Coordinates of C-alpha atoms in Angstrom, one line a residue:
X1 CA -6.8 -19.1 16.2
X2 CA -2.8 -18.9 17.3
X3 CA -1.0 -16.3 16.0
X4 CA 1.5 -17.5 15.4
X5 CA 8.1 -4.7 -11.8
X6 CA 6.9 -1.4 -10.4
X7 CA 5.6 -0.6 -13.1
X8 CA 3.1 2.5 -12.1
X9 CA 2.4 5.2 -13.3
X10 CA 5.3 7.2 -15.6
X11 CA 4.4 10.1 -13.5
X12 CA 6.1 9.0 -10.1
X13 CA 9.4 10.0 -8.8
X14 CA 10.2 6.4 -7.7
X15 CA 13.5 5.8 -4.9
X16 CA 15.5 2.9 -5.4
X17 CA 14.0 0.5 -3.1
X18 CA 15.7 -2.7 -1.6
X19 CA 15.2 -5.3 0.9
X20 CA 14.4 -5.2 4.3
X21 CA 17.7 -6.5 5.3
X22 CA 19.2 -4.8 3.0
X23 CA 18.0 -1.3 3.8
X24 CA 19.4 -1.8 6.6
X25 CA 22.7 -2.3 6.4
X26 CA 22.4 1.2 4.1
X27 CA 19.2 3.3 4.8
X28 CA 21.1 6.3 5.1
X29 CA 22.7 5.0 1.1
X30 CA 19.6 4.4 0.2
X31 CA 17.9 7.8 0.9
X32 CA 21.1 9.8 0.0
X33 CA 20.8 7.9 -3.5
X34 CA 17.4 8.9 -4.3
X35 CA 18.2 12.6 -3.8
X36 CA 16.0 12.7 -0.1
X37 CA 17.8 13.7 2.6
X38 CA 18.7 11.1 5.2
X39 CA 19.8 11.1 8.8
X40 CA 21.4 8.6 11.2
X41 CA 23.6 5.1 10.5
X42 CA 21.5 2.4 9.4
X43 CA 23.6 0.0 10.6
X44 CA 23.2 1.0 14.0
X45 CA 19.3 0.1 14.2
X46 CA 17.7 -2.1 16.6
X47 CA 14.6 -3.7 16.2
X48 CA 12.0 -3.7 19.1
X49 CA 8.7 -4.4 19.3
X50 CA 5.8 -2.5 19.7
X51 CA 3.3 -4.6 21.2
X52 CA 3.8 -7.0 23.6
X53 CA 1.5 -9.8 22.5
X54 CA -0.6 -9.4 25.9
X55 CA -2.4 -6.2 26.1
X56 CA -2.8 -2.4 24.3
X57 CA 0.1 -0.9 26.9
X58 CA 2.2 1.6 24.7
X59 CA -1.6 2.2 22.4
X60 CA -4.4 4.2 22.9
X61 CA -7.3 4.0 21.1
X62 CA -8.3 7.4 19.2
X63 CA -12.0 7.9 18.3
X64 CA -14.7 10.8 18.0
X65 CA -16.7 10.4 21.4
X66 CA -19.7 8.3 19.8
X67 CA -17.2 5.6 19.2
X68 CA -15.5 5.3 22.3
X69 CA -16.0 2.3 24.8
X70 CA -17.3 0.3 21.5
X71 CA -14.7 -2.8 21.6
X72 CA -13.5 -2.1 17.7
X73 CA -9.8 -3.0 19.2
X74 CA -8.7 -5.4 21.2
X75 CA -5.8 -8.4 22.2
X76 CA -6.7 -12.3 20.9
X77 CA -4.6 -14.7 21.2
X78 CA -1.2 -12.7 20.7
X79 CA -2.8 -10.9 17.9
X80 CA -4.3 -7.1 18.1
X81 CA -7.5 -7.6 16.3
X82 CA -9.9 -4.7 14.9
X83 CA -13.2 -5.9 14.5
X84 CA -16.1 -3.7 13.1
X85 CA -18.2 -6.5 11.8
X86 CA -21.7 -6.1 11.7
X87 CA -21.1 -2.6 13.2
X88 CA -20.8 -0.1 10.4
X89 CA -22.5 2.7 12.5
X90 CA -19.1 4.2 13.3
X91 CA -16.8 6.7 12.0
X92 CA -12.8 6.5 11.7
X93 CA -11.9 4.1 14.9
X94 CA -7.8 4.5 15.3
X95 CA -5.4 2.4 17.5
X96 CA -2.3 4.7 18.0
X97 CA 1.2 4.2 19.0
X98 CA 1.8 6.6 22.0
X99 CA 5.5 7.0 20.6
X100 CA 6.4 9.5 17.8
X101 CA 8.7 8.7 15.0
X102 CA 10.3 10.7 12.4
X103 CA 13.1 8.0 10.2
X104 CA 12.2 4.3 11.2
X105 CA 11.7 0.4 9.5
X106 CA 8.4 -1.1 10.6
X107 CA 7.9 -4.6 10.4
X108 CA 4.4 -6.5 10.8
X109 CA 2.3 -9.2 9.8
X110 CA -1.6 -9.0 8.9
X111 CA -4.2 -11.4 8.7
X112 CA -7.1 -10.8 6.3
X113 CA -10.7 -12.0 5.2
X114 CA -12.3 -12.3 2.3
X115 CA -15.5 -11.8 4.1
X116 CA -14.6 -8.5 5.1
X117 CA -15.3 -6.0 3.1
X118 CA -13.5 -2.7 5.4
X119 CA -10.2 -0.6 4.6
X120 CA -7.5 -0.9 6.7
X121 CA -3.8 0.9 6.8
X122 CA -0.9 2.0 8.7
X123 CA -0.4 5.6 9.3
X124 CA 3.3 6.8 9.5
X125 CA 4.5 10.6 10.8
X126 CA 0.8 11.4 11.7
X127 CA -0.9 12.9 14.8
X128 CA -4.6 12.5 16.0
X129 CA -6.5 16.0 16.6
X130 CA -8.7 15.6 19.6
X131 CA -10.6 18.2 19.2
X132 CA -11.5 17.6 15.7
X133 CA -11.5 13.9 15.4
X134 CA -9.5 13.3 12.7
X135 CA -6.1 12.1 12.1
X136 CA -4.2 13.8 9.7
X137 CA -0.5 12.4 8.7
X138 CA 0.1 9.8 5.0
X139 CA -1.1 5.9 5.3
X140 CA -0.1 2.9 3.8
X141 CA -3.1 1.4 2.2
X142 CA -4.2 -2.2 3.2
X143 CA -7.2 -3.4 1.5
X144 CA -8.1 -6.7 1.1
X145 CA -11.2 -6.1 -1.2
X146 CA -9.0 -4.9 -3.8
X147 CA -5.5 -6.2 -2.4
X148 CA -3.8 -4.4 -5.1
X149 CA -4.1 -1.2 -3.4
X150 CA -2.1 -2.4 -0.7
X151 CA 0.9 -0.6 -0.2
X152 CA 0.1 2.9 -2.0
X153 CA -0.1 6.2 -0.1
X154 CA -3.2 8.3 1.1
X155 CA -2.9 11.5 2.6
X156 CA -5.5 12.0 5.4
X157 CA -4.0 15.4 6.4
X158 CA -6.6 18.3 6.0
X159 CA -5.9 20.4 2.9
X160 CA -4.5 17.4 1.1
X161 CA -6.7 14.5 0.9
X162 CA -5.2 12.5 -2.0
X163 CA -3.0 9.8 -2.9
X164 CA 0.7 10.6 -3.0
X165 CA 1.9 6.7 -4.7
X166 CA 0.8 6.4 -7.2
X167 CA 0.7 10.7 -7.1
X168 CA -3.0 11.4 -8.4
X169 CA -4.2 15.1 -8.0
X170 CA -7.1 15.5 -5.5
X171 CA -10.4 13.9 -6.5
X172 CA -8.8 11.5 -8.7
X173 CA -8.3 7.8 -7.7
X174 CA -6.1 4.9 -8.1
X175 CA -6.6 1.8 -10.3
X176 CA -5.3 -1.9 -10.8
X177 CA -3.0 -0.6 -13.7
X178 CA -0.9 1.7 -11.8
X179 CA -0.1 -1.8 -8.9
X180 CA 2.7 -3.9 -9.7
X181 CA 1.3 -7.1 -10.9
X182 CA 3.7 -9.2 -9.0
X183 CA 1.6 -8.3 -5.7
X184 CA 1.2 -11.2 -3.3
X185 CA -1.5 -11.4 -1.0
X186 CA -2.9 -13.9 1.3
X187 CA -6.3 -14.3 2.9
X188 CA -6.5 -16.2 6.1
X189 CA -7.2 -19.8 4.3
X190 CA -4.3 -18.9 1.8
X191 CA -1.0 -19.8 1.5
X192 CA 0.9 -19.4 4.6
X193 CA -2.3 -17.3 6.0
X194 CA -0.9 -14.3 6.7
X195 CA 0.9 -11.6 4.9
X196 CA 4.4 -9.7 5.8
X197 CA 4.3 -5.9 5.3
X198 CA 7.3 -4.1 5.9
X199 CA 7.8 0.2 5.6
X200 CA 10.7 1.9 5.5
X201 CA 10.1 5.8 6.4
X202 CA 13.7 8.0 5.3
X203 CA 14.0 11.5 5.3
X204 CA 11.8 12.1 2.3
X205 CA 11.4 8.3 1.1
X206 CA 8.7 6.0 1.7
X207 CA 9.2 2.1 0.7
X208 CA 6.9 -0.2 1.3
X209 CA 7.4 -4.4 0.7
X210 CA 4.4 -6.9 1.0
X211 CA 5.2 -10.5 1.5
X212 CA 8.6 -9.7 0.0
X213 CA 7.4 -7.5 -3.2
X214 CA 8.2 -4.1 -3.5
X215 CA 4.5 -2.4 -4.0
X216 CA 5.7 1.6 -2.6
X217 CA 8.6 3.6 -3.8
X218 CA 8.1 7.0 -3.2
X219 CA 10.4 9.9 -3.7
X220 CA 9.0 13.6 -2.0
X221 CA 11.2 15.7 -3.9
X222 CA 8.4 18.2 -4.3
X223 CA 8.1 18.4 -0.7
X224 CA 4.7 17.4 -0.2
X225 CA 4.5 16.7 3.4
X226 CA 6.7 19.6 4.5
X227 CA 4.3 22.0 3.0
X228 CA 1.9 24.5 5.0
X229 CA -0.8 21.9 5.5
X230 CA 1.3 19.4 6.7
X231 CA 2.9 22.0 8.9
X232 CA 0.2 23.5 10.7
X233 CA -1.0 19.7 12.0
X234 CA 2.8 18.6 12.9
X235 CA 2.7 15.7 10.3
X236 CA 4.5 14.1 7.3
X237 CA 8.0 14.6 9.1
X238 CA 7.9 13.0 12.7
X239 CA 4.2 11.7 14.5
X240 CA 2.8 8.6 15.4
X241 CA 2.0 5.0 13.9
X242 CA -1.2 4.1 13.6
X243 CA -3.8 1.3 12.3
X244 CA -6.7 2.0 10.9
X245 CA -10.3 1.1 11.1
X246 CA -12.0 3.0 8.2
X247 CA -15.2 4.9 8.8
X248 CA -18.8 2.9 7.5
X249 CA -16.6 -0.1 7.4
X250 CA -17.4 -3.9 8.6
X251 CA -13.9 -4.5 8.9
X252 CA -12.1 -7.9 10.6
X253 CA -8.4 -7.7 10.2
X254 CA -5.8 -9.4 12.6
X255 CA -1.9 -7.5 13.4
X256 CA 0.7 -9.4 15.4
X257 CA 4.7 -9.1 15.3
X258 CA 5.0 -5.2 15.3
X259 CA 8.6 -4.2 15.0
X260 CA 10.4 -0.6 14.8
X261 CA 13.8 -0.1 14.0
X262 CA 15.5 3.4 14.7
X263 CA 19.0 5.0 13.5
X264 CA 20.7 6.2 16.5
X265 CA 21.9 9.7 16.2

């Protein structure tokens, strides 16, 4: 193969969300709007990309020892494919950007399966622990069993553990209600066969798009990922990207067209 409404829960401090292209002719607007603090001219940005189509240069794979050398991650046919099937013997299997980021637009396309019944998602500001194997930092949900949890926000950070959008307290889950019903999804004999997801991280705003549909708007007035836990593992403010592999999972999922866009000072 070639690669080639919100209406949640009443509970949410939701951010005005726009566009892609929009957002970023006025990121900065947008955050300063919501009440988050905001830095850098949006109009400045330049996208580039973040893997080169050929190989895993610029990403290092990030597992506990048992894991490593397993081929989970690898570089097919342009795309960067995670592929767990038939292999659920494994715990959390990462592939991380070696860059940090702390405000940024991320743009990339994903291919799902209905046969494959793994968690994905797309960790933002986070930061792998060696030593402890785990990766703490927030994640944008992508699920294709349940597509409609694409797009919200888990907190994998140690101390928190919970979803942030839609904001549940800890121990408590999400459920179809809470999406917005105009998701759009696509497996890979669907439609176009792939699906755009597009994040925009902003001081203390996360917005997430899928194929064009607003599905995240969240708002961290309460300063969430500024607090003590996220603190103590240098997350929720600046760290890596990341794509996930989730632990137990048979999980097949294809990435390709990876773009960042950064304000300038």
């Amino acid at each position: 193969m070639v690669c080639g409404s919100l209406d949640m829960n009443k509970r949410q401090n939701r951010c005005p969300t726009l566009s892609l292209a929009a957002s970023l002719l006025g990121m900065a607007i947008l955050a300063a709007g919501a009440g988050c603090a905001s830095r850098g001219d949006a109009r400045q940005l330049k996208w580039q990309p973040l893997f080169n189509g050929k190989d895993l240069t610029g990403w290092t794979i990030k597992c506990k020892p048992a894991d490593q050398g397993r081929d989970f991650w690898r570089v097919e046919d342009g795309c960067i494919v995670a592929d767990s099937m038939g292999r659920a013997d494994h715990d959390y299997v990462w592939l991380v950007c070696d860059r940090e980021f702390s405000d940024f637009a991320l743009r990339l396309s994903f291919q799902a399966y209905k046969d494959s019944p793994g968690n994905s998602g797309v960790q933002i500001r986070s930061r792998y622990d060696d030593q402890a194997g785990w990766m703490d930092g927030p994640q944008v949900d992508i699920n294709p069993p349940a597509p409609w949890r694409t797009g919200m926000i888990w907190d994998e950070t140690r101390g928190s553990g919970r979803w942030l959008f839609p904001s549940e307290p800890k121990g408590q889950w999400v459920n179809q209600l809470m999406a917005n019903p105009d998701l759009v999804f696509y497996y890979d004999n669907e439609g176009p066969g792939w699906n755009s997801l597009e994040i925009q991280v902003v001081g203390s705003t996360v917005n997430a798009t899928l194929n064009g549909v607003p599905v995240t708007s969240y708002c961290d007035d309460a300063g969430v990922l500024k607090d003590a836990a996220h603190q103590a593992r240098g997350v929720g403010t600046q760290g890596h990207i990341a794509l996930q592999i989730h632990t137990g999972d048979q999980l097949r999922i294809r990435f390709k067209d990876l773009m960042v866009a950064e304000p300038k000072p």
